[in-house]
Amino acid sequence: MTIINANIKKLYLFSFLKMSLFPMAIITLFWKDHIGLSLTQILLLQGIYSIAMAIMEYPSGYISDRIGYRAALNAASILGIIGWALYSFADSFGLVLVAEIILGISFSFISGSDSALLYETLKTTKEEHQYAHHEGRMNGLGQIGEACGAIFAGVLYAKAPLLPFWVQVVVWILALMLTRTLVEPCRQLQAPTSHLAEALQSARYAFIENRRLRYTILLNLILGMASFYPVWLIQPYMQAGGVPIGWFGPIWAVANLSVAISAFSSSRSHLKLGVRQMVFLFSGLIIAGYLGLGLVGGVWGFLFYYLLTIMRGLRGPMLMNYAQQEIPSANRAGILSLQSLVFRISFVCTGPLIGRLADNAGVQQAFLLLCYAFALILPPAVWLFLRQISFKEKG
């Protein structure tokens, strides 16, 4: 039992390592200045990366349920080493594309597997009720890792453009050494008569048969989109507002730390406020954040972005906990990956439209219009989610 419990601390550390992405804060500069990519090629690259992740999202989760979460995380770490190592000699769009596809597949294998392993580990010790607390810590440590990567990326890049990538390879070697020591919990698995039929049944269960899971996924999708659009819009927003370039790194680091602190406090806030007040808080933070970004602007307008990062940290552990309670062990990673697949497809479909809106109307105006859009979309999604939660509590 002690060995199983050790999984939790190891998953904490893995979350920190997987998000310590040293190249991310400078990768656009690297693509432009050292590979010679145009902005059009960079946007195309990100589109292909998202498609690769979307295609592999559910299959990787399904495979993880079958071969084991530990094996899936080992595979993800090996692919991470290969993907980042390719950057050591990448000198063309083609090689960068191969590296990005490999990294996309790597993160697909992580998506769902780490959270599923955490839940099944807690289930072994009959501590599932502590899941949101531990998921919050995992998310928080991941954001701290990302903040650390953002802080040191510029320094490493200034010393040698390839140094952040070499450090990243070392990070994934450490991740592999860690995942190899994880212990696979015992689960009851039934051999499917048909893998395709099993996959379709999982999708049917998530989107048709289980209403609580369906509306949890829907609300999580909308809240996730609300926190994800600004990730790509906040930098041009700050640039247009006259924020000094030297502030960008610290602002990004503080954003990640705000997500971390909020994730750490998510479980406690949920216990204190209750699910209804928490969901209303999420909605209020979204409307206030977008409204402030849309109306204020200027050098200090970016501060409203932190309302959205706080919401992101608070909602993740809570809604993941509600989803986990509805998912059977045999298909846990697969259905969690299915949830991520829905998010990625939604972003691929809507992201370019939001980008075009920002290009045509300006980023600040785009934030204001998104505020109106979320003010219309959130109430029915919140009502559907709370209605199902209320039915469960009465049942």
GROMACS .gro file of C-alpha atoms in nm:
model
  395
    1MET     CA    1   0.000   0.000   0.000
    2THR     CA    2   0.293   0.233   0.072
    3ILE     CA    3   0.433   0.168  -0.275
    4ILE     CA    4   0.097   0.253  -0.431
    5ASN     CA    5   0.074   0.573  -0.226
    6ALA     CA    6   0.417   0.673  -0.356
    7ASN     CA    7   0.248   0.712  -0.694
    8ILE     CA    8   0.085   1.032  -0.577
    9LYS     CA    9   0.410   1.215  -0.499
   10LYS     CA   10   0.565   1.083  -0.819
   11LEU     CA   11   0.268   1.213  -1.019
   12TYR     CA   12   0.315   1.552  -0.852
   13LEU     CA   13   0.675   1.558  -0.974
   14PHE     CA   14   0.581   1.431  -1.319
   15SER     CA   15   0.327   1.711  -1.353
   16PHE     CA   16   0.598   1.964  -1.268
   17LEU     CA   17   0.840   1.810  -1.521
   18LYS     CA   18   0.591   1.775  -1.809
   19MET     CA   19   0.500   2.144  -1.786
   20SER     CA   20   0.859   2.272  -1.743
   21LEU     CA   21   0.870   2.366  -2.109
   22PHE     CA   22   1.183   2.578  -2.132
   23PRO     CA   23   1.161   2.643  -2.509
   24MET     CA   24   0.798   2.762  -2.509
   25ALA     CA   25   0.863   3.124  -2.412
   26ILE     CA   26   1.115   3.168  -2.697
   27ILE     CA   27   1.008   2.908  -2.952
   28THR     CA   28   0.845   3.159  -3.188
   29LEU     CA   29   1.170   3.358  -3.198
   30PHE     CA   30   1.362   3.036  -3.261
   31TRP     CA   31   1.133   2.938  -3.549
   32LYS     CA   32   1.163   3.281  -3.708
   33ASP     CA   33   1.528   3.365  -3.650
   34HIS     CA   34   1.703   3.027  -3.665
   35ILE     CA   35   1.479   2.807  -3.879
   36GLY     CA   36   1.362   3.090  -4.104
   37LEU     CA   37   0.990   3.018  -4.079
   38SER     CA   38   0.735   3.281  -4.176
   39LEU     CA   39   0.438   3.363  -3.955
   40THR     CA   40   0.216   3.179  -4.202
   41GLN     CA   41   0.429   2.865  -4.162
   42ILE     CA   42   0.426   2.902  -3.783
   43LEU     CA   43   0.046   2.922  -3.774
   44LEU     CA   44   0.025   2.627  -4.012
   45LEU     CA   45   0.262   2.436  -3.784
   46GLN     CA   46   0.039   2.498  -3.482
   47GLY     CA   47  -0.267   2.394  -3.678
   48ILE     CA   48  -0.104   2.063  -3.776
   49TYR     CA   49   0.015   2.011  -3.417
   50SER     CA   50  -0.341   2.057  -3.288
   51ILE     CA   51  -0.479   1.820  -3.552
   52ALA     CA   52  -0.216   1.557  -3.464
   53MET     CA   53  -0.313   1.580  -3.098
   54ALA     CA   54  -0.683   1.569  -3.184
   55ILE     CA   55  -0.642   1.258  -3.400
   56MET     CA   56  -0.437   1.076  -3.135
   57GLU     CA   57  -0.626   1.204  -2.829
   58TYR     CA   58  -0.886   0.929  -2.792
   59PRO     CA   59  -0.682   0.638  -2.941
   60SER     CA   60  -0.397   0.713  -2.699
   61GLY     CA   61  -0.637   0.712  -2.404
   62TYR     CA   62  -0.796   0.388  -2.522
   63ILE     CA   63  -0.452   0.229  -2.561
   64SER     CA   64  -0.357   0.353  -2.214
   65ASP     CA   65  -0.657   0.177  -2.063
   66ARG     CA   66  -0.543  -0.146  -2.230
   67ILE     CA   67  -0.163  -0.145  -2.189
   68GLY     CA   68  -0.158   0.036  -1.855
   69TYR     CA   69  -0.110   0.398  -1.745
   70ARG     CA   70   0.255   0.344  -1.650
   71ALA     CA   71   0.338   0.209  -1.997
   72ALA     CA   72   0.155   0.500  -2.161
   73LEU     CA   73   0.349   0.756  -1.957
   74ASN     CA   74   0.675   0.574  -2.037
   75ALA     CA   75   0.589   0.596  -2.407
   76ALA     CA   76   0.505   0.966  -2.370
   77SER     CA   77   0.841   1.036  -2.205
   78ILE     CA   78   1.035   0.850  -2.476
   79LEU     CA   79   0.849   1.043  -2.748
   80GLY     CA   80   0.920   1.367  -2.559
   81ILE     CA   81   1.294   1.290  -2.560
   82ILE     CA   82   1.287   1.215  -2.934
   83GLY     CA   83   1.076   1.519  -3.023
   84TRP     CA   84   1.286   1.774  -2.838
   85ALA     CA   85   1.613   1.608  -2.947
   86LEU     CA   86   1.511   1.660  -3.311
   87TYR     CA   87   1.534   2.034  -3.254
   88SER     CA   88   1.909   1.994  -3.200
   89PHE     CA   89   1.957   1.961  -3.575
   90ALA     CA   90   1.627   2.087  -3.718
   91ASP     CA   91   1.697   2.329  -4.000
   92SER     CA   92   1.377   2.322  -4.207
   93PHE     CA   93   1.001   2.336  -4.184
   94GLY     CA   94   0.983   1.961  -4.251
   95LEU     CA   95   1.203   1.860  -3.956
   96VAL     CA   96   1.026   2.102  -3.721
   97LEU     CA   97   0.693   1.957  -3.837
   98VAL     CA   98   0.810   1.602  -3.759
   99ALA     CA   99   0.929   1.714  -3.415
  100GLU     CA  100   0.599   1.886  -3.339
  101ILE     CA  101   0.391   1.585  -3.448
  102ILE     CA  102   0.598   1.357  -3.223
  103LEU     CA  103   0.554   1.598  -2.932
  104GLY     CA  104   0.181   1.616  -3.004
  105ILE     CA  105   0.155   1.237  -2.983
  106SER     CA  106   0.362   1.245  -2.663
  107PHE     CA  107   0.120   1.482  -2.492
  108SER     CA  108  -0.174   1.278  -2.622
  109PHE     CA  109  -0.045   0.977  -2.429
  110ILE     CA  110  -0.016   1.190  -2.116
  111SER     CA  111  -0.364   1.339  -2.156
  112GLY     CA  112  -0.596   1.136  -1.937
  113SER     CA  113  -0.334   0.880  -1.832
  114ASP     CA  114  -0.184   1.076  -1.544
  115SER     CA  115  -0.524   1.179  -1.403
  116ALA     CA  116  -0.661   0.827  -1.450
  117LEU     CA  117  -0.360   0.680  -1.270
  118LEU     CA  118  -0.410   0.925  -0.984
  119TYR     CA  119  -0.778   0.835  -0.946
  120GLU     CA  120  -0.719   0.460  -0.968
  121THR     CA  121  -0.436   0.488  -0.713
  122LEU     CA  122  -0.668   0.667  -0.471
  123LYS     CA  123  -0.939   0.412  -0.544
  124THR     CA  124  -0.702   0.134  -0.438
  125THR     CA  125  -0.672   0.294  -0.096
  126LYS     CA  126  -1.042   0.394  -0.088
  127GLU     CA  127  -0.951   0.763  -0.090
  128GLU     CA  128  -1.132   0.872  -0.408
  129HIS     CA  129  -1.292   1.156  -0.211
  130GLN     CA  130  -0.944   1.316  -0.195
  131TYR     CA  131  -0.908   1.322  -0.575
  132ALA     CA  132  -0.992   1.691  -0.630
  133HIS     CA  133  -0.736   1.787  -0.363
  134HIS     CA  134  -0.458   1.588  -0.530
  135GLU     CA  135  -0.560   1.689  -0.883
  136GLY     CA  136  -0.541   2.051  -0.769
  137ARG     CA  137  -0.188   1.996  -0.644
  138MET     CA  138  -0.089   1.827  -0.971
  139ASN     CA  139  -0.228   2.118  -1.171
  140GLY     CA  140  -0.065   2.371  -0.941
  141LEU     CA  141   0.279   2.211  -0.961
  142GLY     CA  142   0.244   2.191  -1.339
  143GLN     CA  143   0.182   2.565  -1.355
  144ILE     CA  144   0.479   2.632  -1.125
  145GLY     CA  145   0.690   2.423  -1.362
  146GLU     CA  146   0.568   2.627  -1.658
  147ALA     CA  147   0.642   2.951  -1.473
  148CYS     CA  148   0.997   2.832  -1.398
  149GLY     CA  149   1.046   2.745  -1.764
  150ALA     CA  150   0.924   3.090  -1.869
  151ILE     CA  151   1.156   3.269  -1.626
  152PHE     CA  152   1.473   3.085  -1.733
  153ALA     CA  153   1.398   3.048  -2.105
  154GLY     CA  154   1.520   3.393  -2.203
  155VAL     CA  155   1.847   3.358  -2.011
  156LEU     CA  156   1.920   3.018  -2.166
  157TYR     CA  157   1.828   3.139  -2.515
  158ALA     CA  158   2.060   3.440  -2.480
  159LYS     CA  159   2.353   3.209  -2.394
  160ALA     CA  160   2.285   2.968  -2.681
  161PRO     CA  161   1.969   2.935  -2.894
  162LEU     CA  162   1.969   2.555  -2.865
  163LEU     CA  163   2.031   2.549  -2.488
  164PRO     CA  164   1.659   2.554  -2.390
  165PHE     CA  165   1.603   2.249  -2.615
  166TRP     CA  166   1.898   2.057  -2.467
  167VAL     CA  167   1.768   2.131  -2.117
  168GLN     CA  168   1.425   2.008  -2.229
  169VAL     CA  169   1.572   1.675  -2.341
  170VAL     CA  170   1.724   1.634  -1.994
  171VAL     CA  171   1.385   1.714  -1.839
  172TRP     CA  172   1.220   1.433  -2.035
  173ILE     CA  173   1.499   1.190  -1.950
  174LEU     CA  174   1.425   1.265  -1.583
  175ALA     CA  175   1.053   1.218  -1.656
  176LEU     CA  176   1.122   0.874  -1.807
  177MET     CA  177   1.331   0.772  -1.505
  178LEU     CA  178   1.035   0.875  -1.288
  179THR     CA  179   0.754   0.708  -1.487
  180ARG     CA  180   0.945   0.378  -1.490
  181THR     CA  181   0.908   0.367  -1.110
  182LEU     CA  182   0.530   0.417  -1.107
  183VAL     CA  183   0.313   0.126  -0.989
  184GLU     CA  184   0.011   0.016  -1.193
  185PRO     CA  185  -0.300  -0.024  -0.971
  186CYS     CA  186  -0.507  -0.341  -1.005
  187ARG     CA  187  -0.815  -0.287  -1.222
  188GLN     CA  188  -1.091  -0.513  -1.347
  189LEU     CA  189  -1.071  -0.520  -1.725
  190GLN     CA  190  -1.290  -0.710  -1.967
  191ALA     CA  191  -1.141  -0.811  -2.300
  192PRO     CA  192  -1.349  -0.632  -2.565
  193THR     CA  193  -1.496  -0.837  -2.848
  194SER     CA  194  -1.422  -0.545  -3.080
  195HIS     CA  195  -1.194  -0.248  -3.011
  196LEU     CA  196  -1.398  -0.025  -3.243
  197ALA     CA  197  -1.723  -0.128  -3.074
  198GLU     CA  198  -1.567  -0.060  -2.732
  199ALA     CA  199  -1.450   0.284  -2.845
  200LEU     CA  200  -1.791   0.372  -2.986
  201GLN     CA  201  -1.959   0.251  -2.667
  202SER     CA  202  -1.734   0.476  -2.457
  203ALA     CA  203  -1.832   0.775  -2.672
  204ARG     CA  204  -2.200   0.678  -2.648
  205TYR     CA  205  -2.172   0.648  -2.271
  206ALA     CA  206  -2.004   0.988  -2.235
  207PHE     CA  207  -2.225   1.188  -2.472
  208ILE     CA  208  -2.562   1.008  -2.468
  209GLU     CA  209  -2.617   0.763  -2.186
  210ASN     CA  210  -2.471   0.950  -1.887
  211ARG     CA  211  -2.628   1.295  -1.865
  212ARG     CA  212  -2.420   1.409  -1.567
  213LEU     CA  213  -2.100   1.327  -1.752
  214ARG     CA  214  -2.227   1.488  -2.072
  215TYR     CA  215  -2.310   1.820  -1.910
  216THR     CA  216  -1.992   1.814  -1.703
  217ILE     CA  217  -1.794   1.779  -2.026
  218LEU     CA  218  -1.999   2.059  -2.184
  219LEU     CA  219  -1.942   2.303  -1.899
  220ASN     CA  220  -1.574   2.209  -1.876
  221LEU     CA  221  -1.543   2.271  -2.251
  222ILE     CA  222  -1.692   2.620  -2.234
  223LEU     CA  223  -1.490   2.721  -1.928
  224GLY     CA  224  -1.177   2.576  -2.088
  225MET     CA  225  -1.233   2.775  -2.408
  226ALA     CA  226  -1.286   3.091  -2.204
  227SER     CA  227  -0.945   3.048  -2.042
  228PHE     CA  228  -0.766   2.930  -2.359
  229TYR     CA  229  -0.849   3.202  -2.614
  230PRO     CA  230  -0.664   3.471  -2.411
  231VAL     CA  231  -0.347   3.257  -2.407
  232TRP     CA  232  -0.306   3.341  -2.777
  233LEU     CA  233  -0.453   3.692  -2.766
  234ILE     CA  234  -0.299   3.843  -2.455
  235GLN     CA  235   0.048   3.908  -2.603
  236PRO     CA  236  -0.073   4.116  -2.901
  237TYR     CA  237  -0.320   4.282  -2.660
  238MET     CA  238  -0.033   4.388  -2.432
  239GLN     CA  239   0.175   4.496  -2.729
  240ALA     CA  240  -0.109   4.715  -2.856
  241GLY     CA  241  -0.154   4.858  -2.505
  242GLY     CA  242   0.209   4.966  -2.486
  243VAL     CA  243   0.324   4.714  -2.225
  244PRO     CA  244   0.708   4.707  -2.228
  245ILE     CA  245   0.852   4.390  -2.383
  246GLY     CA  246   1.061   4.333  -2.071
  247TRP     CA  247   0.740   4.280  -1.874
  248PHE     CA  248   0.614   3.996  -2.092
  249GLY     CA  249   0.813   3.716  -1.922
  250PRO     CA  250   0.724   3.813  -1.564
  251ILE     CA  251   0.358   3.870  -1.661
  252TRP     CA  252   0.347   3.520  -1.813
  253ALA     CA  253   0.511   3.370  -1.505
  254VAL     CA  254   0.265   3.544  -1.270
  255ALA     CA  255  -0.023   3.414  -1.483
  256ASN     CA  256   0.102   3.057  -1.438
  257LEU     CA  257   0.155   3.109  -1.066
  258SER     CA  258  -0.202   3.243  -1.031
  259VAL     CA  259  -0.328   2.924  -1.194
  260ALA     CA  260  -0.112   2.721  -0.955
  261ILE     CA  261  -0.233   2.898  -0.640
  262SER     CA  262  -0.595   2.871  -0.754
  263ALA     CA  263  -0.556   2.501  -0.831
  264PHE     CA  264  -0.405   2.440  -0.488
  265SER     CA  265  -0.706   2.610  -0.325
  266SER     CA  266  -0.973   2.462  -0.555
  267SER     CA  267  -1.073   2.170  -0.331
  268ARG     CA  268  -1.087   2.388  -0.018
  269SER     CA  269  -1.290   2.656  -0.201
  270HIS     CA  270  -1.531   2.391  -0.327
  271LEU     CA  271  -1.588   2.257   0.024
  272LYS     CA  272  -1.643   2.607   0.160
  273LEU     CA  273  -1.863   2.751  -0.115
  274GLY     CA  274  -2.036   2.446  -0.258
  275VAL     CA  275  -2.076   2.352  -0.622
  276ARG     CA  276  -2.344   2.610  -0.705
  277GLN     CA  277  -2.148   2.909  -0.576
  278MET     CA  278  -1.828   2.780  -0.736
  279VAL     CA  279  -1.991   2.758  -1.079
  280PHE     CA  280  -2.139   3.107  -1.037
  281LEU     CA  281  -1.790   3.226  -0.939
  282PHE     CA  282  -1.644   3.077  -1.258
  283SER     CA  283  -1.905   3.259  -1.467
  284GLY     CA  284  -1.850   3.588  -1.286
  285LEU     CA  285  -1.472   3.571  -1.329
  286ILE     CA  286  -1.512   3.505  -1.703
  287ILE     CA  287  -1.754   3.795  -1.761
  288ALA     CA  288  -1.552   4.037  -1.545
  289GLY     CA  289  -1.223   3.930  -1.704
  290TYR     CA  290  -1.338   3.969  -2.064
  291LEU     CA  291  -1.529   4.287  -1.989
  292GLY     CA  292  -1.224   4.444  -1.828
  293LEU     CA  293  -0.996   4.338  -2.113
  294GLY     CA  294  -1.247   4.477  -2.363
  295LEU     CA  295  -1.312   4.812  -2.194
  296VAL     CA  296  -0.990   4.909  -2.015
  297GLY     CA  297  -0.695   4.838  -2.247
  298GLY     CA  298  -0.374   5.035  -2.209
  299VAL     CA  299  -0.069   4.935  -2.008
  300TRP     CA  300  -0.261   4.787  -1.712
  301GLY     CA  301  -0.552   4.624  -1.895
  302PHE     CA  302  -0.372   4.288  -1.886
  303LEU     CA  303  -0.446   4.263  -1.510
  304PHE     CA  304  -0.798   4.146  -1.598
  305TYR     CA  305  -0.638   3.844  -1.766
  306TYR     CA  306  -0.554   3.717  -1.418
  307LEU     CA  307  -0.926   3.678  -1.343
  308LEU     CA  308  -0.937   3.420  -1.622
  309THR     CA  309  -0.624   3.240  -1.502
  310ILE     CA  310  -0.769   3.223  -1.150
  311MET     CA  311  -1.086   3.071  -1.295
  312ARG     CA  312  -0.875   2.821  -1.490
  313GLY     CA  313  -0.700   2.702  -1.176
  314LEU     CA  314  -1.018   2.676  -0.969
  315ARG     CA  315  -1.236   2.492  -1.221
  316GLY     CA  316  -0.992   2.220  -1.335
  317PRO     CA  317  -0.973   1.998  -1.023
  318MET     CA  318  -1.340   2.044  -0.933
  319LEU     CA  319  -1.489   1.955  -1.271
  320MET     CA  320  -1.236   1.678  -1.328
  321ASN     CA  321  -1.348   1.527  -0.998
  322TYR     CA  322  -1.715   1.531  -1.106
  323ALA     CA  323  -1.620   1.369  -1.438
  324GLN     CA  324  -1.406   1.101  -1.270
  325GLN     CA  325  -1.697   0.998  -1.047
  326GLU     CA  326  -1.904   0.909  -1.355
  327ILE     CA  327  -1.637   0.715  -1.550
  328PRO     CA  328  -1.589   0.336  -1.519
  329SER     CA  329  -1.236   0.217  -1.440
  330ALA     CA  330  -1.202   0.009  -1.757
  331ASN     CA  331  -1.238   0.316  -1.981
  332ARG     CA  332  -1.114   0.595  -1.754
  333ALA     CA  333  -0.819   0.725  -1.959
  334GLY     CA  334  -1.011   0.680  -2.284
  335ILE     CA  335  -1.307   0.892  -2.175
  336LEU     CA  336  -1.080   1.157  -2.021
  337SER     CA  337  -0.896   1.170  -2.353
  338LEU     CA  338  -1.232   1.194  -2.529
  339GLN     CA  339  -1.302   1.503  -2.322
  340SER     CA  340  -0.968   1.651  -2.434
  341LEU     CA  341  -1.048   1.556  -2.794
  342VAL     CA  342  -1.372   1.755  -2.781
  343PHE     CA  343  -1.179   2.054  -2.650
  344ARG     CA  344  -0.913   2.035  -2.921
  345ILE     CA  345  -1.162   1.992  -3.205
  346SER     CA  346  -1.360   2.288  -3.072
  347PHE     CA  347  -1.047   2.501  -3.059
  348VAL     CA  348  -0.937   2.398  -3.411
  349CYS     CA  349  -1.284   2.497  -3.538
  350THR     CA  350  -1.323   2.825  -3.348
  351GLY     CA  351  -0.964   2.944  -3.294
  352PRO     CA  352  -0.906   3.070  -3.652
  353LEU     CA  353  -1.241   3.254  -3.641
  354ILE     CA  354  -1.145   3.428  -3.317
  355GLY     CA  355  -0.806   3.511  -3.471
  356ARG     CA  356  -0.971   3.663  -3.777
  357LEU     CA  357  -1.205   3.862  -3.551
  358ALA     CA  358  -0.903   3.999  -3.362
  359ASP     CA  359  -0.725   4.084  -3.690
  360ASN     CA  360  -1.026   4.269  -3.830
  361ALA     CA  361  -1.173   4.435  -3.521
  362GLY     CA  362  -0.867   4.454  -3.296
  363VAL     CA  363  -0.781   4.236  -2.999
  364GLN     CA  364  -0.949   4.462  -2.742
  365GLN     CA  365  -1.276   4.465  -2.936
  366ALA     CA  366  -1.251   4.087  -2.981
  367PHE     CA  367  -1.236   4.046  -2.602
  368LEU     CA  368  -1.548   4.260  -2.565
  369LEU     CA  369  -1.740   4.057  -2.823
  370LEU     CA  370  -1.627   3.734  -2.655
  371CYS     CA  371  -1.765   3.872  -2.329
  372TYR     CA  372  -2.108   3.906  -2.491
  373ALA     CA  373  -2.080   3.557  -2.643
  374PHE     CA  374  -1.994   3.390  -2.311
  375ALA     CA  375  -2.270   3.587  -2.136
  376LEU     CA  376  -2.514   3.411  -2.371
  377ILE     CA  377  -2.353   3.064  -2.369
  378LEU     CA  378  -2.276   3.020  -2.000
  379PRO     CA  379  -2.625   3.040  -1.839
  380PRO     CA  380  -2.778   2.737  -2.018
  381ALA     CA  381  -2.459   2.529  -1.971
  382VAL     CA  382  -2.449   2.618  -1.600
  383TRP     CA  383  -2.821   2.538  -1.559
  384LEU     CA  384  -2.787   2.197  -1.728
  385PHE     CA  385  -2.484   2.104  -1.515
  386LEU     CA  386  -2.634   2.215  -1.183
  387ARG     CA  387  -2.965   2.048  -1.266
  388GLN     CA  388  -2.796   1.709  -1.307
  389ILE     CA  389  -2.587   1.757  -0.993
  390SER     CA  390  -2.906   1.842  -0.804
  391PHE     CA  391  -3.076   1.525  -0.934
  392LYS     CA  392  -2.779   1.318  -0.816
  393GLU     CA  393  -2.783   1.472  -0.469
  394LYS     CA  394  -3.157   1.411  -0.434
  395GLY     CA  395  -3.116   1.055  -0.563
   0.00000   0.00000   0.00000
